[in-house]
Amino acid sequence: MEIPVIKMDELHGEKRSETLSLLHDACAQWGFFWLENHGINDDLMDRTKELVNKHYDQNMENNFYSSEIAKTIGPDKVTSNVDWECSFMYHHQPKSNIHDIPELLRTKVPEYAEEVVKLAEQLAEVMSENLGLDKDYLKKAFTKPSIGIKVAKYPRCSHPEVVMGLRGHTDAGGIILLFQDDLVPGLQFMKDGRWISIPPTKGNRIFVNLGDQIEVISNGIYKSICHQVVPNQNGSRLSIATFYNPGADAIIFPAPNLTYPSQYRFQDYLNFYSATKFTDKVSRFQTTKMVFK
């Protein structure tokens, strides 16, 4: 099962139409995809990853294995209500908590965040376009978007069969852009009723998934998909997830252009249908909404 791959640079050339179609199918049929040629500097990504791993090795690893969570598992101790992870959250906007994150990361993580925000805004524009909306629709709907980065390590686990790295869930927000480990696997997404494993990142690709608010705004056209993390017996997995979310005061609702007509008499629809049978269905629904208010 091949996970869709979107090449961002092809949105600006002769393959734009084909790439828009691939992106639309990825959002509608999968709810997640790989993003290549995204324009974020490789040196910045490599340095950010290097510093996060250094901070984990120096400050987080020993603390985690000494924690109560680490002491709760064993070969005969199945644990269903904890996550085998250590993490911290960097809030980038609207209000930064830069002084709450490790000093080692206070330069590169915000710099990385700025670049990912630009990428998220590009995605929001083309997703809006694919939905037949104004290209700034999603950004406006988010009303001063909230940006945060969850920096996590899923430590090596001697008994991965008895605990989850991160329990199954969908993401509450908007567009999630993940820069993850290039060696250690663990991320899984639900597809057609079964879990599929997302392989480690190659070549600084970014993995994108959609949150609940995109599903609501798109009236269910685009999907928010359940995912989880399983721990690994052979290594610790890195995860740097950027959340491009609505602002706290954003009022979320399905885009009116994407909703079905609320009510009409069937015979009236049939009469209209007879004259528009061979036109686009979505356009017919939109006209129906205006005619049969």
GROMACS .gro file of C-alpha atoms in nm:
model
  293
    1MET     CA    1   0.000   0.000   0.000
    2GLU     CA    2   0.179   0.311  -0.127
    3ILE     CA    3   0.128   0.625   0.082
    4PRO     CA    4   0.061   0.926  -0.145
    5VAL     CA    5   0.362   1.149  -0.215
    6ILE     CA    6   0.309   1.516  -0.297
    7LYS     CA    7   0.595   1.715  -0.451
    8MET     CA    8   0.538   2.077  -0.354
    9ASP     CA    9   0.756   2.220  -0.631
   10GLU     CA   10   0.526   2.063  -0.892
   11LEU     CA   11   0.244   2.291  -0.778
   12HIS     CA   12   0.426   2.571  -0.960
   13GLY     CA   13   0.486   2.417  -1.302
   14GLU     CA   14   0.330   2.221  -1.582
   15LYS     CA   15   0.232   1.942  -1.341
   16ARG     CA   16   0.024   2.175  -1.121
   17SER     CA   17  -0.314   2.031  -1.224
   18GLU     CA   18  -0.196   1.672  -1.177
   19THR     CA   19  -0.040   1.754  -0.839
   20LEU     CA   20  -0.355   1.932  -0.718
   21SER     CA   21  -0.553   1.621  -0.809
   22LEU     CA   22  -0.307   1.395  -0.623
   23LEU     CA   23  -0.330   1.619  -0.317
   24HIS     CA   24  -0.709   1.620  -0.325
   25ASP     CA   25  -0.722   1.240  -0.342
   26ALA     CA   26  -0.468   1.211  -0.059
   27CYS     CA   27  -0.677   1.439   0.165
   28ALA     CA   28  -1.007   1.274   0.076
   29GLN     CA   29  -0.910   0.908   0.057
   30TRP     CA   30  -0.621   0.887   0.305
   31GLY     CA   31  -0.610   1.191   0.532
   32PHE     CA   32  -0.229   1.176   0.530
   33PHE     CA   33   0.059   1.191   0.282
   34TRP     CA   34   0.431   1.247   0.234
   35LEU     CA   35   0.551   1.592   0.130
   36GLU     CA   36   0.868   1.626  -0.076
   37ASN     CA   37   1.056   1.923  -0.224
   38HIS     CA   38   0.891   2.143   0.037
   39GLY     CA   39   1.155   2.413   0.044
   40ILE     CA   40   1.264   2.390   0.408
   41ASN     CA   41   1.642   2.406   0.428
   42ASP     CA   42   1.804   2.066   0.486
   43ASP     CA   43   2.072   2.214   0.713
   44LEU     CA   44   1.805   2.369   0.934
   45MET     CA   45   1.618   2.039   0.960
   46ASP     CA   46   1.933   1.839   1.027
   47ARG     CA   47   2.052   2.083   1.294
   48THR     CA   48   1.713   2.091   1.465
   49LYS     CA   49   1.704   1.712   1.476
   50GLU     CA   50   2.062   1.697   1.603
   51LEU     CA   51   1.991   1.940   1.888
   52VAL     CA   52   1.670   1.764   1.994
   53ASN     CA   53   1.849   1.430   2.006
   54LYS     CA   54   2.135   1.588   2.202
   55HIS     CA   55   1.894   1.734   2.457
   56TYR     CA   56   1.723   1.396   2.494
   57ASP     CA   57   2.053   1.215   2.548
   58GLN     CA   58   2.178   1.470   2.801
   59ASN     CA   59   1.861   1.555   2.993
   60MET     CA   60   1.554   1.348   2.916
   61GLU     CA   61   1.656   0.984   2.876
   62ASN     CA   62   1.773   0.910   3.231
   63ASN     CA   63   1.481   1.103   3.379
   64PHE     CA   64   1.237   0.901   3.174
   65TYR     CA   65   1.374   0.560   3.271
   66SER     CA   66   1.367   0.669   3.636
   67SER     CA   67   1.003   0.782   3.610
   68GLU     CA   68   0.698   0.609   3.747
   69ILE     CA   69   0.577   0.538   3.392
   70ALA     CA   70   0.892   0.340   3.315
   71LYS     CA   71   0.853   0.146   3.637
   72THR     CA   72   0.495   0.042   3.561
   73ILE     CA   73   0.572  -0.193   3.274
   74GLY     CA   74   0.716  -0.541   3.268
   75PRO     CA   75   0.668  -0.874   3.091
   76ASP     CA   76   0.352  -0.944   3.291
   77LYS     CA   77   0.228  -0.587   3.331
   78VAL     CA   78   0.007  -0.470   3.046
   79THR     CA   79  -0.052  -0.095   3.073
   80SER     CA   80  -0.339   0.056   2.877
   81ASN     CA   81  -0.371   0.408   3.016
   82VAL     CA   82  -0.022   0.557   2.977
   83ASP     CA   83   0.193   0.659   2.682
   84TRP     CA   84   0.557   0.553   2.651
   85GLU     CA   85   0.687   0.894   2.551
   86CYS     CA   86   0.872   1.196   2.685
   87SER     CA   87   0.796   1.531   2.529
   88PHE     CA   88   0.760   1.904   2.565
   89MET     CA   89   0.549   2.163   2.381
   90TYR     CA   90   0.677   2.479   2.217
   91HIS     CA   91   0.406   2.739   2.159
   92HIS     CA   92   0.512   2.958   1.867
   93GLN     CA   93   0.207   3.180   1.817
   94PRO     CA   94   0.003   3.370   1.910
   95LYS     CA   95   0.201   3.377   2.237
   96SER     CA   96   0.544   3.219   2.257
   97ASN     CA   97   0.670   3.017   2.553
   98ILE     CA   98   1.028   3.028   2.426
   99HIS     CA   99   1.170   3.061   2.778
  100ASP     CA  100   1.000   2.739   2.886
  101ILE     CA  101   1.181   2.517   2.639
  102PRO     CA  102   1.542   2.394   2.677
  103GLU     CA  103   1.797   2.669   2.620
  104LEU     CA  104   1.980   2.449   2.371
  105LEU     CA  105   1.679   2.467   2.138
  106ARG     CA  106   1.573   2.830   2.174
  107THR     CA  107   1.730   2.942   1.846
  108LYS     CA  108   1.671   2.659   1.602
  109VAL     CA  109   1.321   2.545   1.702
  110PRO     CA  110   1.160   2.888   1.646
  111GLU     CA  111   1.354   2.923   1.320
  112TYR     CA  112   1.225   2.585   1.210
  113ALA     CA  113   0.872   2.681   1.318
  114GLU     CA  114   0.875   2.991   1.096
  115GLU     CA  115   0.958   2.780   0.793
  116VAL     CA  116   0.694   2.517   0.868
  117VAL     CA  117   0.427   2.785   0.914
  118LYS     CA  118   0.498   2.909   0.561
  119LEU     CA  119   0.461   2.555   0.433
  120ALA     CA  120   0.136   2.500   0.624
  121GLU     CA  121  -0.007   2.821   0.478
  122GLN     CA  122   0.081   2.703   0.127
  123LEU     CA  123  -0.096   2.374   0.195
  124ALA     CA  124  -0.399   2.556   0.336
  125GLU     CA  125  -0.422   2.759   0.016
  126VAL     CA  126  -0.408   2.468  -0.225
  127MET     CA  127  -0.643   2.260  -0.009
  128SER     CA  128  -0.891   2.549  -0.015
  129GLU     CA  129  -0.852   2.569  -0.391
  130ASN     CA  130  -0.911   2.196  -0.427
  131LEU     CA  131  -1.232   2.230  -0.227
  132GLY     CA  132  -1.357   2.500  -0.463
  133LEU     CA  133  -1.316   2.772  -0.198
  134ASP     CA  134  -1.127   3.100  -0.202
  135LYS     CA  135  -0.760   3.020  -0.156
  136ASP     CA  136  -0.746   3.205   0.178
  137TYR     CA  137  -1.062   3.036   0.312
  138LEU     CA  138  -0.893   2.799   0.558
  139LYS     CA  139  -0.654   3.063   0.687
  140LYS     CA  140  -0.945   3.303   0.748
  141ALA     CA  141  -1.153   3.026   0.906
  142PHE     CA  142  -0.869   2.959   1.151
  143THR     CA  143  -0.881   3.325   1.270
  144LYS     CA  144  -0.523   3.401   1.379
  145PRO     CA  145  -0.392   3.043   1.358
  146SER     CA  146  -0.234   2.887   1.665
  147ILE     CA  147   0.105   2.725   1.602
  148GLY     CA  148   0.268   2.475   1.834
  149ILE     CA  149   0.540   2.212   1.809
  150LYS     CA  150   0.534   1.893   2.009
  151VAL     CA  151   0.890   1.766   2.044
  152ALA     CA  152   0.887   1.402   2.150
  153LYS     CA  153   1.103   1.097   2.187
  154TYR     CA  154   0.954   0.751   2.215
  155PRO     CA  155   1.225   0.576   2.418
  156ARG     CA  156   1.353   0.230   2.344
  157CYS     CA  157   1.123  -0.013   2.524
  158SER     CA  158   1.223  -0.358   2.651
  159HIS     CA  159   0.861  -0.478   2.650
  160PRO     CA  160   0.685  -0.306   2.358
  161GLU     CA  161   0.406  -0.562   2.364
  162VAL     CA  162   0.260  -0.432   2.691
  163VAL     CA  163   0.243  -0.055   2.636
  164MET     CA  164   0.169   0.199   2.362
  165GLY     CA  165   0.404   0.478   2.266
  166LEU     CA  166   0.099   0.693   2.203
  167ARG     CA  167  -0.256   0.561   2.218
  168GLY     CA  168  -0.482   0.577   1.914
  169HIS     CA  169  -0.639   0.917   1.847
  170THR     CA  170  -0.722   1.175   1.585
  171ASP     CA  171  -0.568   1.521   1.607
  172ALA     CA  172  -0.798   1.797   1.729
  173GLY     CA  173  -0.668   2.077   1.512
  174GLY     CA  174  -0.594   2.157   1.150
  175ILE     CA  175  -0.285   2.059   0.953
  176ILE     CA  176  -0.009   1.859   1.122
  177LEU     CA  177   0.339   1.852   0.969
  178LEU     CA  178   0.568   1.585   1.112
  179PHE     CA  179   0.946   1.570   1.092
  180GLN     CA  180   1.030   1.228   1.230
  181ASP     CA  181   1.308   0.979   1.285
  182ASP     CA  182   1.504   0.855   0.985
  183LEU     CA  183   1.585   0.515   1.139
  184VAL     CA  184   1.335   0.403   1.403
  185PRO     CA  185   0.974   0.322   1.299
  186GLY     CA  186   0.664   0.328   1.519
  187LEU     CA  187   0.398   0.556   1.370
  188GLN     CA  188   0.085   0.380   1.243
  189PHE     CA  189  -0.227   0.513   1.070
  190MET     CA  190  -0.562   0.347   1.018
  191LYS     CA  191  -0.647   0.273   0.655
  192ASP     CA  192  -0.939   0.059   0.539
  193GLY     CA  193  -0.988  -0.090   0.883
  194ARG     CA  194  -0.629  -0.189   0.953
  195TRP     CA  195  -0.316  -0.028   1.087
  196ILE     CA  196  -0.046   0.054   0.833
  197SER     CA  197   0.306   0.143   0.941
  198ILE     CA  198   0.458   0.473   0.833
  199PRO     CA  199   0.826   0.411   0.753
  200PRO     CA  200   1.103   0.633   0.892
  201THR     CA  201   1.160   0.959   0.709
  202LYS     CA  202   1.400   0.960   0.415
  203GLY     CA  203   1.563   1.270   0.271
  204ASN     CA  204   1.396   1.509   0.515
  205ARG     CA  205   1.049   1.441   0.380
  206ILE     CA  206   0.765   1.575   0.593
  207PHE     CA  207   0.466   1.362   0.682
  208VAL     CA  208   0.135   1.548   0.682
  209ASN     CA  209  -0.196   1.449   0.837
  210LEU     CA  210  -0.524   1.634   0.876
  211GLY     CA  211  -0.698   1.716   1.202
  212ASP     CA  212  -1.062   1.716   1.305
  213GLN     CA  213  -1.126   2.080   1.210
  214ILE     CA  214  -1.030   2.020   0.847
  215GLU     CA  215  -1.284   1.739   0.834
  216VAL     CA  216  -1.552   1.968   0.978
  217ILE     CA  217  -1.475   2.267   0.754
  218SER     CA  218  -1.464   2.044   0.445
  219ASN     CA  219  -1.798   1.890   0.546
  220GLY     CA  220  -1.637   1.547   0.560
  221ILE     CA  221  -1.472   1.563   0.217
  222TYR     CA  222  -1.129   1.558   0.378
  223LYS     CA  223  -1.059   1.311   0.656
  224SER     CA  224  -0.905   1.316   1.002
  225ILE     CA  225  -0.760   0.968   1.056
  226CYS     CA  226  -0.690   0.773   1.374
  227HIS     CA  227  -0.322   0.704   1.439
  228GLN     CA  228  -0.097   0.566   1.711
  229VAL     CA  229   0.267   0.507   1.800
  230VAL     CA  230   0.406   0.168   1.897
  231PRO     CA  231   0.733   0.161   2.095
  232ASN     CA  232   1.044  -0.005   1.959
  233GLN     CA  233   1.270  -0.256   2.129
  234ASN     CA  234   1.579  -0.153   1.934
  235GLY     CA  235   1.584   0.225   1.944
  236SER     CA  236   1.424   0.554   2.043
  237ARG     CA  237   1.209   0.735   1.787
  238LEU     CA  238   1.221   1.111   1.726
  239SER     CA  239   0.904   1.309   1.651
  240ILE     CA  240   0.882   1.684   1.583
  241ALA     CA  241   0.517   1.759   1.506
  242THR     CA  242   0.406   2.109   1.410
  243PHE     CA  243   0.037   2.186   1.460
  244TYR     CA  244  -0.120   2.452   1.238
  245ASN     CA  245  -0.446   2.495   1.429
  246PRO     CA  246  -0.737   2.736   1.447
  247GLY     CA  247  -0.706   3.019   1.694
  248ALA     CA  248  -0.872   2.958   2.029
  249ASP     CA  249  -1.164   3.189   1.945
  250ALA     CA  250  -1.220   3.061   1.591
  251ILE     CA  251  -1.579   2.953   1.526
  252ILE     CA  252  -1.566   2.633   1.323
  253PHE     CA  253  -1.841   2.522   1.087
  254PRO     CA  254  -1.867   2.349   0.747
  255ALA     CA  255  -1.794   2.583   0.457
  256PRO     CA  256  -2.141   2.678   0.327
  257ASN     CA  257  -2.038   2.605  -0.032
  258LEU     CA  258  -1.967   2.243   0.067
  259THR     CA  259  -2.289   2.162   0.249
  260TYR     CA  260  -2.585   1.983   0.096
  261PRO     CA  261  -2.914   2.166   0.038
  262SER     CA  262  -3.107   2.167   0.365
  263GLN     CA  263  -3.452   2.069   0.234
  264TYR     CA  264  -3.655   2.056  -0.088
  265ARG     CA  265  -3.944   1.870  -0.247
  266PHE     CA  266  -3.816   1.568  -0.439
  267GLN     CA  267  -4.029   1.639  -0.747
  268ASP     CA  268  -3.881   1.989  -0.766
  269TYR     CA  269  -3.536   1.837  -0.762
  270LEU     CA  270  -3.631   1.588  -1.033
  271ASN     CA  271  -3.759   1.869  -1.252
  272PHE     CA  272  -3.433   2.057  -1.207
  273TYR     CA  273  -3.231   1.738  -1.253
  274SER     CA  274  -3.387   1.663  -1.592
  275ALA     CA  275  -3.233   1.980  -1.730
  276THR     CA  276  -2.895   1.941  -1.555
  277LYS     CA  277  -2.841   1.564  -1.555
  278PHE     CA  278  -2.515   1.581  -1.747
  279THR     CA  279  -2.363   1.869  -1.551
  280ASP     CA  280  -2.142   1.850  -1.244
  281LYS     CA  281  -2.323   1.714  -0.936
  282VAL     CA  282  -2.162   1.957  -0.693
  283SER     CA  283  -2.269   2.254  -0.905
  284ARG     CA  284  -2.620   2.112  -0.917
  285PHE     CA  285  -2.633   2.088  -0.538
  286GLN     CA  286  -2.512   2.447  -0.506
  287THR     CA  287  -2.778   2.570  -0.746
  288THR     CA  288  -3.040   2.364  -0.565
  289LYS     CA  289  -2.951   2.541  -0.241
  290MET     CA  290  -3.005   2.881  -0.403
  291VAL     CA  291  -3.324   2.790  -0.590
  292PHE     CA  292  -3.500   2.600  -0.311
  293LYS     CA  293  -3.420   2.815  -0.009
   0.00000   0.00000   0.00000
